[in-house]
Amino acid sequence: MNAVLSAENLGLSYPGRGLLKQRSAPPALQDVSLSIAMGDSIGLVGGSGAGKSTLLRILLALEKPDAGTVTFNDAPVVPGPAPSLRWYRRAVQYIPQNPAASLDPGMNVERLLLEPLRQLRIDGDHRRMILDALQRVDLDPGMLTRRPRELSGGQKQRVAIARALVPAPIFLLADEPVSGLDLPLRNTVLALIEQLVHRDGLGLLFVSHDLAAVARLCSQTLVLSGGRIVEQGSTAAVYAKPQTVEAKELVTAAALIHRFLPAPLPAPRP
Ligand code: ATP
């Protein structure tokens, strides 16, 4: 069966703060539905405060929605104690913003890659799994004894992505993984994620402000604004003919930024 991660009619309002406490804050998410199958690559774009991180936290079972459901292969995904979510974390892994910053400086690469296997109680040949993950990010086994400070920026990014890969997930949820990275590092991370989707067939939800990065990786795009999906379709179509003000602004911003980069704007995938 082709695995599917689905969200149906998600809604969430954070409680108001301070003077606004008594009034209801505008919903951070309203009536959001999406479905990602293995091999799908979906970009989730939207301006600041659109609700991207909120949606991601709900999909990662870190936040409980007020309304709607998340399911993985029809099994409900709800926040809970770590043991109740191990099955889900094995299948669905997360790549955070600036992944290298999440590496514990006191651990060598082998420990860093062993941790997720221990936490998720994954049995089997751990050494083999660690070497496989390293290979998938094009890192040499000689790196295993190094600590983060002994790695280049690009190597750190690769190790951080290998941490997400070591449990052999079939879905990746990535939250602005290239924002704040310089151009070579940005390209390293995008190329790696591209391989994982196109070579290995993982399902991807890629959250970004950057429509050019989405165009490189994702065949489908969802545009989120004010907590709602205001536009969705093939990335090529959203890029070429944005229908909403929000999508038009994102396309213009991507075109402006990439005018100043040496590489041409990536061609949208069909
Ligand atoms: P950015 O691109 O700036 O990270 P985003 O699209 O990820 O933004 P969210 O972080 O999901 O947006 O925020 C959506 C809305 O919910 C915003 O109005 C934000 O202020 C609000 N919000 C987010 N987290 C909380 C929280 N813990 N408590 C109260 N309000 C919150």
mmCIF file of C-alpha atoms and ligand atoms in Angstrom:
data_model
loop_
_atom_site.group_PDB
_atom_site.id
_atom_site.type_symbol
_atom_site.label_atom_id
_atom_site.label_comp_id
_atom_site.label_asym_id
_atom_site.label_seq_id
_atom_site.Cartn_x
_atom_site.Cartn_y
_atom_site.Cartn_z
ATOM 1 C CA MET A 1 0.000 0.000 0.000
ATOM 2 C CA ASN A 2 1.217 3.486 -0.777
ATOM 3 C CA ALA A 3 1.563 5.269 2.569
ATOM 4 C CA VAL A 4 -0.414 8.475 3.003
ATOM 5 C CA LEU A 5 -0.203 11.274 5.538
ATOM 6 C CA SER A 6 -3.475 13.206 5.647
ATOM 7 C CA ALA A 7 -4.853 16.207 7.437
ATOM 8 C CA GLU A 8 -8.553 16.975 7.370
ATOM 9 C CA ASN A 9 -10.182 20.278 8.242
ATOM 10 C CA LEU A 10 -7.543 21.331 10.743
ATOM 11 C CA GLY A 11 -8.236 24.380 12.848
ATOM 12 C CA LEU A 12 -6.392 25.974 15.742
ATOM 13 C CA SER A 13 -6.744 29.231 17.679
ATOM 14 C CA TYR A 14 -4.081 30.151 20.206
ATOM 15 C CA PRO A 15 -5.435 31.748 23.367
ATOM 16 C CA GLY A 16 -5.202 35.550 23.331
ATOM 17 C CA ARG A 17 -2.562 37.230 25.480
ATOM 18 C CA GLY A 18 -2.501 40.388 27.630
ATOM 19 C CA LEU A 19 -5.215 42.878 26.713
ATOM 20 C CA LEU A 20 -6.441 40.504 24.044
ATOM 21 C CA LYS A 21 -6.893 37.687 26.528
ATOM 22 C CA GLN A 22 -10.644 38.072 26.751
ATOM 23 C CA ARG A 23 -11.113 38.460 23.008
ATOM 24 C CA SER A 24 -10.629 35.577 20.686
ATOM 25 C CA ALA A 25 -7.369 35.787 18.734
ATOM 26 C CA PRO A 26 -7.779 35.178 14.995
ATOM 27 C CA PRO A 27 -7.376 31.476 14.214
ATOM 28 C CA ALA A 28 -3.820 30.465 13.351
ATOM 29 C CA LEU A 29 -5.241 27.697 11.160
ATOM 30 C CA GLN A 30 -8.680 27.258 9.598
ATOM 31 C CA ASP A 31 -10.120 24.351 7.686
ATOM 32 C CA VAL A 32 -6.793 23.091 6.317
ATOM 33 C CA SER A 33 -6.780 19.750 4.517
ATOM 34 C CA LEU A 34 -3.929 18.097 2.669
ATOM 35 C CA SER A 35 -2.710 14.685 1.703
ATOM 36 C CA ILE A 36 0.848 13.531 0.983
ATOM 37 C CA ALA A 37 1.588 10.137 -0.501
ATOM 38 C CA MET A 38 5.014 8.538 -0.814
ATOM 39 C CA GLY A 39 6.858 10.120 -3.695
ATOM 40 C CA ASP A 40 4.815 13.335 -3.474
ATOM 41 C CA SER A 41 6.716 16.547 -2.943
ATOM 42 C CA ILE A 42 4.560 19.362 -1.659
ATOM 43 C CA GLY A 43 5.736 22.885 -1.001
ATOM 44 C CA LEU A 44 3.952 24.859 1.686
ATOM 45 C CA VAL A 45 4.564 28.546 1.153
ATOM 46 C CA GLY A 46 3.220 31.640 2.846
ATOM 47 C CA GLY A 47 4.292 34.890 4.423
ATOM 48 C CA SER A 48 5.249 35.399 8.035
ATOM 49 C CA GLY A 49 2.449 34.413 10.411
ATOM 50 C CA ALA A 50 0.544 32.502 7.711
ATOM 51 C CA GLY A 51 0.371 29.405 9.923
ATOM 52 C CA LYS A 52 3.073 27.226 8.347
ATOM 53 C CA SER A 53 4.839 26.263 11.586
ATOM 54 C CA THR A 54 1.533 25.707 13.347
ATOM 55 C CA LEU A 55 0.468 23.288 10.631
ATOM 56 C CA LEU A 56 3.814 21.530 10.776
ATOM 57 C CA ARG A 57 3.634 21.170 14.569
ATOM 58 C CA ILE A 58 0.188 19.598 14.268
ATOM 59 C CA LEU A 59 1.397 17.212 11.541
ATOM 60 C CA LEU A 60 4.326 16.271 13.791
ATOM 61 C CA ALA A 61 1.923 15.555 16.677
ATOM 62 C CA LEU A 62 3.548 18.296 18.745
ATOM 63 C CA GLU A 63 0.364 20.365 18.923
ATOM 64 C CA LYS A 64 -3.281 19.318 19.234
ATOM 65 C CA PRO A 65 -5.659 21.011 16.803
ATOM 66 C CA ASP A 66 -8.985 22.438 18.043
ATOM 67 C CA ALA A 67 -10.649 20.909 15.020
ATOM 68 C CA GLY A 68 -9.879 18.276 12.430
ATOM 69 C CA THR A 69 -7.704 15.183 12.321
ATOM 70 C CA VAL A 70 -4.307 13.941 11.190
ATOM 71 C CA THR A 71 -3.988 10.346 10.070
ATOM 72 C CA PHE A 72 -1.162 8.207 8.786
ATOM 73 C CA ASN A 73 -2.402 5.278 6.732
ATOM 74 C CA ASP A 74 -5.779 5.868 8.396
ATOM 75 C CA ALA A 75 -4.319 5.573 11.930
ATOM 76 C CA PRO A 76 -4.939 8.685 14.039
ATOM 77 C CA VAL A 77 -1.891 10.805 14.856
ATOM 78 C CA VAL A 78 -2.343 12.669 18.141
ATOM 79 C CA PRO A 79 0.105 14.238 20.596
ATOM 80 C CA GLY A 80 1.004 11.932 23.453
ATOM 81 C CA PRO A 81 3.833 10.356 25.416
ATOM 82 C CA ALA A 82 6.918 9.414 23.367
ATOM 83 C CA PRO A 83 6.254 5.620 23.371
ATOM 84 C CA SER A 84 2.786 6.137 21.842
ATOM 85 C CA LEU A 85 4.306 8.017 18.907
ATOM 86 C CA ARG A 86 7.347 5.864 18.141
ATOM 87 C CA TRP A 87 5.605 4.106 15.251
ATOM 88 C CA TYR A 88 4.868 7.508 13.689
ATOM 89 C CA ARG A 89 8.337 9.016 14.282
ATOM 90 C CA ARG A 90 9.927 6.031 12.553
ATOM 91 C CA ALA A 91 7.890 6.750 9.448
ATOM 92 C CA VAL A 92 7.796 10.554 9.504
ATOM 93 C CA GLN A 93 10.904 12.540 10.306
ATOM 94 C CA TYR A 94 11.535 16.249 10.655
ATOM 95 C CA ILE A 95 14.279 18.464 9.251
ATOM 96 C CA PRO A 96 14.388 21.675 11.268
ATOM 97 C CA GLN A 97 15.371 25.183 10.257
ATOM 98 C CA ASN A 98 19.170 25.307 10.028
ATOM 99 C CA PRO A 99 19.508 21.604 10.811
ATOM 100 C CA ALA A 100 23.197 21.801 11.759
ATOM 101 C CA ALA A 101 22.371 24.089 14.690
ATOM 102 C CA SER A 102 20.420 21.207 16.262
ATOM 103 C CA LEU A 103 23.529 19.006 16.646
ATOM 104 C CA ASP A 104 24.727 18.407 20.212
ATOM 105 C CA PRO A 105 28.331 19.705 20.220
ATOM 106 C CA GLY A 106 29.372 17.135 22.833
ATOM 107 C CA MET A 107 28.548 14.079 20.709
ATOM 108 C CA ASN A 108 30.555 12.618 17.863
ATOM 109 C CA VAL A 109 28.823 11.757 14.600
ATOM 110 C CA GLU A 110 28.327 8.117 15.575
ATOM 111 C CA ARG A 111 26.549 9.083 18.842
ATOM 112 C CA LEU A 112 24.525 11.716 17.013
ATOM 113 C CA LEU A 113 23.247 9.101 14.598
ATOM 114 C CA LEU A 114 22.773 6.424 17.252
ATOM 115 C CA GLU A 115 20.532 8.643 19.423
ATOM 116 C CA PRO A 116 17.437 8.536 17.169
ATOM 117 C CA LEU A 117 17.717 4.731 16.881
ATOM 118 C CA ARG A 118 17.827 4.402 20.671
ATOM 119 C CA GLN A 119 15.072 6.903 21.284
ATOM 120 C CA LEU A 120 12.790 5.170 18.808
ATOM 121 C CA ARG A 121 13.779 1.722 20.158
ATOM 122 C CA ILE A 122 14.731 0.519 16.692
ATOM 123 C CA ASP A 123 16.327 -2.935 16.845
ATOM 124 C CA GLY A 124 18.830 -4.395 14.428
ATOM 125 C CA ASP A 125 22.313 -3.666 13.189
ATOM 126 C CA HIS A 126 22.758 -0.055 14.303
ATOM 127 C CA ARG A 127 26.215 0.235 12.778
ATOM 128 C CA ARG A 128 24.810 -0.786 9.396
ATOM 129 C CA MET A 129 21.936 1.689 9.683
ATOM 130 C CA ILE A 130 24.315 4.507 10.604
ATOM 131 C CA LEU A 131 26.622 3.718 7.687
ATOM 132 C CA ASP A 132 23.630 3.609 5.319
ATOM 133 C CA ALA A 133 22.423 7.019 6.494
ATOM 134 C CA LEU A 134 25.934 8.454 6.083
ATOM 135 C CA GLN A 135 26.150 7.063 2.579
ATOM 136 C CA ARG A 136 22.792 8.581 1.630
ATOM 137 C CA VAL A 137 24.143 12.031 2.457
ATOM 138 C CA ASP A 138 27.487 11.362 0.730
ATOM 139 C CA LEU A 139 29.591 11.366 3.890
ATOM 140 C CA ASP A 140 32.615 9.207 4.502
ATOM 141 C CA PRO A 141 32.552 6.676 7.419
ATOM 142 C CA GLY A 142 35.779 8.365 8.583
ATOM 143 C CA MET A 143 33.540 11.163 9.895
ATOM 144 C CA LEU A 144 32.019 8.942 12.599
ATOM 145 C CA THR A 145 34.538 9.887 15.283
ATOM 146 C CA ARG A 146 34.340 13.632 14.645
ATOM 147 C CA ARG A 147 32.416 16.129 16.728
ATOM 148 C CA PRO A 148 30.404 18.939 15.108
ATOM 149 C CA ARG A 149 33.184 21.496 15.659
ATOM 150 C CA GLU A 150 35.495 19.285 13.540
ATOM 151 C CA LEU A 151 33.127 19.381 10.555
ATOM 152 C CA SER A 152 32.642 21.966 7.823
ATOM 153 C CA GLY A 153 29.291 23.753 7.556
ATOM 154 C CA GLY A 154 28.234 21.495 4.682
ATOM 155 C CA GLN A 155 29.265 18.346 6.548
ATOM 156 C CA LYS A 156 27.268 19.462 9.593
ATOM 157 C CA GLN A 157 24.181 19.961 7.442
ATOM 158 C CA ARG A 158 24.664 16.477 6.001
ATOM 159 C CA VAL A 159 25.023 14.910 9.456
ATOM 160 C CA ALA A 160 21.876 16.695 10.602
ATOM 161 C CA ILE A 161 19.958 15.328 7.628
ATOM 162 C CA ALA A 162 21.467 11.861 8.204
ATOM 163 C CA ARG A 163 19.964 12.023 11.726
ATOM 164 C CA ALA A 164 16.535 12.360 10.168
ATOM 165 C CA LEU A 165 17.289 9.500 7.762
ATOM 166 C CA VAL A 166 18.789 6.960 10.154
ATOM 167 C CA PRO A 167 15.397 5.577 11.300
ATOM 168 C CA ALA A 168 14.629 4.992 7.568
ATOM 169 C CA PRO A 169 11.552 7.223 7.430
ATOM 170 C CA ILE A 170 9.300 7.305 4.384
ATOM 171 C CA PHE A 171 8.212 10.928 4.865
ATOM 172 C CA LEU A 172 10.179 14.086 5.583
ATOM 173 C CA LEU A 173 8.661 17.285 6.921
ATOM 174 C CA ALA A 174 11.129 20.129 6.477
ATOM 175 C CA ASP A 175 10.684 23.563 8.068
ATOM 176 C CA GLU A 176 12.589 26.253 6.151
ATOM 177 C CA PRO A 177 15.687 24.015 6.101
ATOM 178 C CA VAL A 178 17.654 26.432 3.903
ATOM 179 C CA SER A 179 16.668 29.789 5.348
ATOM 180 C CA GLY A 180 19.679 31.653 6.682
ATOM 181 C CA LEU A 181 22.163 29.388 4.900
ATOM 182 C CA ASP A 182 24.718 30.841 2.506
ATOM 183 C CA LEU A 183 24.404 29.931 -1.152
ATOM 184 C CA PRO A 184 26.729 26.882 -1.282
ATOM 185 C CA LEU A 185 25.151 25.391 1.842
ATOM 186 C CA ARG A 186 21.674 26.148 0.543
ATOM 187 C CA ASN A 187 22.508 24.258 -2.637
ATOM 188 C CA THR A 188 23.995 21.344 -0.680
ATOM 189 C CA VAL A 189 20.850 20.927 1.399
ATOM 190 C CA LEU A 190 18.477 21.350 -1.558
ATOM 191 C CA ALA A 191 20.438 18.840 -3.651
ATOM 192 C CA LEU A 192 20.332 16.304 -0.832
ATOM 193 C CA ILE A 193 16.603 16.660 -0.267
ATOM 194 C CA GLU A 194 16.051 16.518 -4.023
ATOM 195 C CA GLN A 195 17.875 13.167 -4.146
ATOM 196 C CA LEU A 196 15.822 11.765 -1.301
ATOM 197 C CA VAL A 197 12.581 12.601 -3.062
ATOM 198 C CA HIS A 198 13.486 11.819 -6.655
ATOM 199 C CA ARG A 199 15.913 8.926 -6.128
ATOM 200 C CA ASP A 200 14.528 7.306 -2.982
ATOM 201 C CA GLY A 201 10.821 8.141 -3.403
ATOM 202 C CA LEU A 202 10.253 9.663 0.042
ATOM 203 C CA GLY A 203 7.221 11.877 0.575
ATOM 204 C CA LEU A 204 8.116 15.492 1.294
ATOM 205 C CA LEU A 205 6.380 18.490 2.813
ATOM 206 C CA PHE A 206 8.752 21.394 2.374
ATOM 207 C CA VAL A 207 7.878 24.604 4.217
ATOM 208 C CA SER A 208 9.437 27.754 2.879
ATOM 209 C CA HIS A 209 9.106 31.456 2.176
ATOM 210 C CA ASP A 210 11.242 30.777 -0.873
ATOM 211 C CA LEU A 211 9.251 29.801 -3.929
ATOM 212 C CA ALA A 212 12.433 29.222 -5.943
ATOM 213 C CA ALA A 213 13.536 26.476 -3.535
ATOM 214 C CA VAL A 214 10.041 25.005 -3.699
ATOM 215 C CA ALA A 215 10.141 25.081 -7.514
ATOM 216 C CA ARG A 216 13.314 23.028 -7.444
ATOM 217 C CA LEU A 217 11.986 20.351 -5.120
ATOM 218 C CA CYS A 218 8.223 20.211 -5.207
ATOM 219 C CA SER A 219 5.759 19.226 -7.899
ATOM 220 C CA GLN A 220 2.789 20.626 -5.921
ATOM 221 C CA THR A 221 2.469 23.874 -4.010
ATOM 222 C CA LEU A 222 0.053 25.001 -1.310
ATOM 223 C CA VAL A 223 -0.157 28.691 -0.500
ATOM 224 C CA LEU A 224 -1.168 29.453 3.069
ATOM 225 C CA SER A 225 -2.407 32.872 4.155
ATOM 226 C CA GLY A 226 -4.174 33.874 7.363
ATOM 227 C CA GLY A 227 -4.276 30.214 8.369
ATOM 228 C CA ARG A 228 -6.113 29.095 5.223
ATOM 229 C CA ILE A 229 -4.999 27.409 2.040
ATOM 230 C CA VAL A 230 -5.750 30.125 -0.498
ATOM 231 C CA GLU A 231 -4.213 28.487 -3.551
ATOM 232 C CA GLN A 232 -2.979 25.047 -4.530
ATOM 233 C CA GLY A 233 -1.878 23.324 -7.665
ATOM 234 C CA SER A 234 1.158 22.236 -9.599
ATOM 235 C CA THR A 235 4.178 24.343 -8.718
ATOM 236 C CA ALA A 236 4.578 25.190 -12.394
ATOM 237 C CA ALA A 237 1.057 26.627 -12.511
ATOM 238 C CA VAL A 238 1.360 28.567 -9.256
ATOM 239 C CA TYR A 239 4.678 29.944 -10.442
ATOM 240 C CA ALA A 240 3.530 30.853 -13.955
ATOM 241 C CA LYS A 241 0.023 32.072 -13.159
ATOM 242 C CA PRO A 242 -0.491 32.877 -9.506
ATOM 243 C CA GLN A 243 -4.179 33.433 -8.856
ATOM 244 C CA THR A 244 -4.167 35.166 -5.493
ATOM 245 C CA VAL A 245 -2.493 38.332 -4.186
ATOM 246 C CA GLU A 246 -0.535 36.195 -1.696
ATOM 247 C CA ALA A 247 0.848 33.870 -4.368
ATOM 248 C CA LYS A 248 1.675 36.817 -6.656
ATOM 249 C CA GLU A 249 3.675 38.453 -3.845
ATOM 250 C CA LEU A 250 5.651 35.253 -3.227
ATOM 251 C CA VAL A 251 6.420 34.812 -6.938
ATOM 252 C CA THR A 252 7.568 38.431 -7.205
ATOM 253 C CA ALA A 253 9.755 38.107 -4.098
ATOM 254 C CA ALA A 254 11.378 34.903 -5.416
ATOM 255 C CA ALA A 255 12.056 36.538 -8.797
ATOM 256 C CA LEU A 256 13.589 39.615 -7.122
ATOM 257 C CA ILE A 257 15.848 37.613 -4.809
ATOM 258 C CA HIS A 258 17.029 35.288 -7.551
ATOM 259 C CA ARG A 259 17.828 38.108 -9.979
ATOM 260 C CA PHE A 260 20.906 38.716 -7.854
ATOM 261 C CA LEU A 261 22.068 35.120 -7.683
ATOM 262 C CA PRO A 262 24.522 33.613 -10.159
ATOM 263 C CA ALA A 263 22.339 30.583 -10.897
ATOM 264 C CA PRO A 264 19.235 31.134 -13.026
ATOM 265 C CA LEU A 265 15.827 30.742 -11.441
ATOM 266 C CA PRO A 266 15.164 27.006 -11.449
ATOM 267 C CA ALA A 267 12.669 25.879 -14.025
ATOM 268 C CA PRO A 268 9.447 24.758 -12.378
ATOM 269 C CA ARG A 269 8.851 21.049 -12.545
ATOM 270 C CA PRO A 270 5.859 19.923 -14.571
HETATM 271 P P1 ATP B 1 6.878 32.460 10.085
HETATM 272 O O1 ATP B 1 7.111 32.243 8.621
HETATM 273 O O2 ATP B 1 7.085 33.880 10.497
HETATM 274 O O3 ATP B 1 7.588 31.477 10.970
HETATM 275 P P2 ATP B 1 4.389 30.935 10.174
HETATM 276 O O4 ATP B 1 3.706 30.934 8.867
HETATM 277 O O5 ATP B 1 5.184 29.737 10.543
HETATM 278 O O6 ATP B 1 5.284 32.248 10.336
HETATM 279 P P3 ATP B 1 2.993 30.488 12.649
HETATM 280 O O7 ATP B 1 4.231 30.498 13.499
HETATM 281 O O8 ATP B 1 2.321 29.199 12.450
HETATM 282 O O9 ATP B 1 3.239 31.206 11.260
HETATM 283 O O10 ATP B 1 1.952 31.510 13.335
HETATM 284 C C1 ATP B 1 0.604 31.630 12.877
HETATM 285 C C2 ATP B 1 -0.115 32.628 13.823
HETATM 286 O O11 ATP B 1 -0.216 32.068 15.126
HETATM 287 C C3 ATP B 1 0.613 33.948 13.980
HETATM 288 O O12 ATP B 1 -0.343 34.964 14.065
HETATM 289 C C4 ATP B 1 1.355 33.794 15.284
HETATM 290 O O13 ATP B 1 1.534 35.043 15.920
HETATM 291 C C5 ATP B 1 0.435 32.897 16.085
HETATM 292 N N1 ATP B 1 1.159 32.030 17.014
HETATM 293 C C6 ATP B 1 2.098 31.118 16.694
HETATM 294 N N2 ATP B 1 2.513 30.450 17.793
HETATM 295 C C7 ATP B 1 1.816 30.970 18.832
HETATM 296 C C8 ATP B 1 1.778 30.709 20.240
HETATM 297 N N3 ATP B 1 2.545 29.744 20.803
HETATM 298 N N4 ATP B 1 0.946 31.450 20.993
HETATM 299 C C9 ATP B 1 0.140 32.395 20.469
HETATM 300 N N5 ATP B 1 0.111 32.684 19.137
HETATM 301 C C10 ATP B 1 0.947 31.985 18.333
#
